[in-house]
């Protein structure tokens, strides 16, 4: 969504305290609260332009699940809403524009899915996404 890899995550009481501490250090990510608890968005852009004109590229967050032996292995199926897991974020310091102060931000690095809820388009897509995906499975393969 919005040209980056992103996920809405619900926080445990412990992770909520970590986020609040980071907000005191300048983290701009908004906390929201709904019937299911506190949540926020984690994300990672495919690339970022630096002030020096260089472009830094990032890989997609690694998504893993434990195998029968308990070892993390790549997850090859889509993750549905309601799945549970642990996200790894890279926290970094950056300069605040037009200021001499510093703040922190985070970048989503990986996800270990502990309880997988299968992805279901009718449940996990919003109305616009459902409309955009409608009929795609019926189309012939096309080369671009």
Short mmCIF file of C-alpha atoms in Angstrom, two decimals:
data_model
loop_
_atom_site.label_atom_id
_atom_site.label_comp_id
_atom_site.label_asym_id
_atom_site.label_seq_id
_atom_site.Cartn_x
_atom_site.Cartn_y
_atom_site.Cartn_z
CA UNK A 1 0.00 0.00 0.00
CA UNK A 2 1.24 3.52 -0.87
CA UNK A 3 4.21 2.14 -2.79
CA UNK A 4 5.75 0.25 0.12
CA UNK A 5 5.46 -3.01 2.00
CA UNK A 6 3.25 -2.40 5.00
CA UNK A 7 1.19 -4.15 7.65
CA UNK A 8 -1.20 -3.07 10.36
CA UNK A 9 -0.06 -4.66 13.62
CA UNK A 10 -1.74 -4.94 16.99
CA UNK A 11 0.55 -4.42 19.95
CA UNK A 12 1.07 -6.42 23.11
CA UNK A 13 1.24 -4.33 26.32
CA UNK A 14 5.05 -4.74 26.26
CA UNK A 15 5.42 -3.62 22.65
CA UNK A 16 3.03 -0.70 23.28
CA UNK A 17 5.45 0.58 25.95
CA UNK A 18 8.37 0.26 23.50
CA UNK A 19 6.46 2.28 20.88
CA UNK A 20 5.58 4.96 23.42
CA UNK A 21 9.24 5.21 24.47
CA UNK A 22 10.25 5.59 20.81
CA UNK A 23 7.61 8.29 20.36
CA UNK A 24 9.30 10.23 23.18
CA UNK A 25 12.48 10.05 21.05
CA UNK A 26 10.66 11.48 18.01
CA UNK A 27 8.99 8.48 16.33
CA UNK A 28 6.18 9.87 14.16
CA UNK A 29 4.19 6.63 13.69
CA UNK A 30 0.66 7.08 15.00
CA UNK A 31 -0.91 4.75 17.51
CA UNK A 32 -4.56 3.94 16.95
CA UNK A 33 -7.02 2.17 19.21
CA UNK A 34 -10.06 0.17 18.16
CA UNK A 35 -12.12 -2.68 19.58
CA UNK A 36 -9.17 -5.07 19.14
CA UNK A 37 -6.63 -2.86 20.94
CA UNK A 38 -3.75 -0.53 20.08
CA UNK A 39 -2.33 -0.80 16.58
CA UNK A 40 0.06 0.94 14.23
CA UNK A 41 1.47 0.51 10.76
CA UNK A 42 4.92 -0.88 10.07
CA UNK A 43 6.44 -0.48 6.62
CA UNK A 44 9.48 -0.57 4.39
CA UNK A 45 9.85 1.33 1.10
CA UNK A 46 11.47 -0.39 -1.90
CA UNK A 47 13.91 2.53 -2.13
CA UNK A 48 14.83 5.86 -0.59
CA UNK A 49 16.60 8.88 -2.09
CA UNK A 50 19.28 10.42 0.10
CA UNK A 51 20.18 14.10 0.42
CA UNK A 52 23.33 13.42 -1.59
CA UNK A 53 21.28 12.18 -4.54
CA UNK A 54 22.01 8.48 -4.06
CA UNK A 55 19.21 5.92 -4.05
CA UNK A 56 19.25 3.21 -1.41
CA UNK A 57 17.24 0.08 -2.20
CA UNK A 58 15.66 -2.24 0.36
CA UNK A 59 14.51 -5.82 0.04
CA UNK A 60 10.99 -6.86 0.96
CA UNK A 61 10.55 -7.86 4.60
CA UNK A 62 11.36 -11.53 5.10
CA UNK A 63 8.30 -13.54 6.13
CA UNK A 64 8.99 -16.77 8.02
CA UNK A 65 7.16 -19.55 9.83
CA UNK A 66 8.59 -22.34 11.99
CA UNK A 67 8.77 -25.81 10.46
CA UNK A 68 8.07 -29.09 12.28
CA UNK A 69 11.49 -28.90 13.95
CA UNK A 70 10.93 -25.33 15.12
CA UNK A 71 13.36 -23.79 12.61
CA UNK A 72 12.28 -20.58 10.82
CA UNK A 73 11.67 -21.18 7.11
CA UNK A 74 10.36 -18.85 4.39
CA UNK A 75 6.57 -18.65 4.25
CA UNK A 76 5.34 -18.97 0.68
CA UNK A 77 1.60 -18.35 1.17
CA UNK A 78 -0.12 -14.99 1.74
CA UNK A 79 -0.71 -14.01 5.37
CA UNK A 80 -4.33 -13.22 6.22
CA UNK A 81 -5.76 -10.70 8.67
CA UNK A 82 -5.82 -12.01 12.23
CA UNK A 83 -2.54 -13.91 11.96
CA UNK A 84 -0.21 -13.66 14.96
CA UNK A 85 3.52 -13.26 14.98
CA UNK A 86 6.57 -11.21 15.84
CA UNK A 87 7.80 -8.35 13.66
CA UNK A 88 11.43 -7.25 13.58
CA UNK A 89 12.00 -3.53 13.01
CA UNK A 90 15.21 -1.64 12.38
CA UNK A 91 15.16 1.51 14.53
CA UNK A 92 17.43 4.30 13.29
CA UNK A 93 18.16 7.92 14.11
CA UNK A 94 17.75 10.69 11.55
CA UNK A 95 18.05 14.45 11.38
CA UNK A 96 14.84 16.45 11.74
CA UNK A 97 14.39 18.69 8.66
CA UNK A 98 15.11 22.40 9.26
CA UNK A 99 16.45 21.65 12.74
CA UNK A 100 19.56 20.54 14.55
CA UNK A 101 17.62 17.88 16.48
CA UNK A 102 17.45 14.17 15.88
CA UNK A 103 14.49 11.79 15.89
CA UNK A 104 14.00 8.06 15.38
CA UNK A 105 12.14 6.06 12.78
CA UNK A 106 11.70 2.39 12.05
CA UNK A 107 11.85 0.16 9.01
CA UNK A 108 10.15 -3.26 8.80
CA UNK A 109 12.76 -6.02 8.31
CA UNK A 110 11.02 -9.35 8.93
CA UNK A 111 8.03 -11.20 10.32
CA UNK A 112 7.85 -14.57 12.07
CA UNK A 113 4.29 -15.86 11.75
CA UNK A 114 3.35 -17.90 14.82
CA UNK A 115 -0.35 -18.47 14.05
CA UNK A 116 -1.27 -18.29 10.37
CA UNK A 117 -4.76 -17.29 9.31
CA UNK A 118 -5.07 -18.08 5.59
CA UNK A 119 -5.51 -15.10 3.29
CA UNK A 120 -9.07 -14.85 1.93
CA UNK A 121 -9.69 -12.06 -0.62
CA UNK A 122 -13.32 -11.51 0.40
CA UNK A 123 -12.22 -11.04 4.03
CA UNK A 124 -8.77 -9.46 3.68
CA UNK A 125 -9.29 -7.07 0.74
CA UNK A 126 -11.23 -3.83 1.09
CA UNK A 127 -13.95 -2.98 -1.45
CA UNK A 128 -11.57 -1.17 -3.85
CA UNK A 129 -9.02 -4.02 -3.74
CA UNK A 130 -11.76 -6.59 -4.39
CA UNK A 131 -12.95 -4.58 -7.40
CA UNK A 132 -9.40 -4.22 -8.75
CA UNK A 133 -8.71 -7.97 -8.43
CA UNK A 134 -12.08 -9.06 -9.79
CA UNK A 135 -11.75 -11.24 -12.90
CA UNK A 136 -7.94 -11.38 -12.92
CA UNK A 137 -7.85 -15.14 -12.35
CA UNK A 138 -9.96 -15.65 -15.50
CA UNK A 139 -7.59 -13.75 -17.81
CA UNK A 140 -5.09 -15.40 -20.17
CA UNK A 141 -1.41 -14.90 -19.43
CA UNK A 142 -0.07 -11.78 -21.12
CA UNK A 143 3.47 -10.59 -21.75
CA UNK A 144 4.36 -6.97 -21.15
#
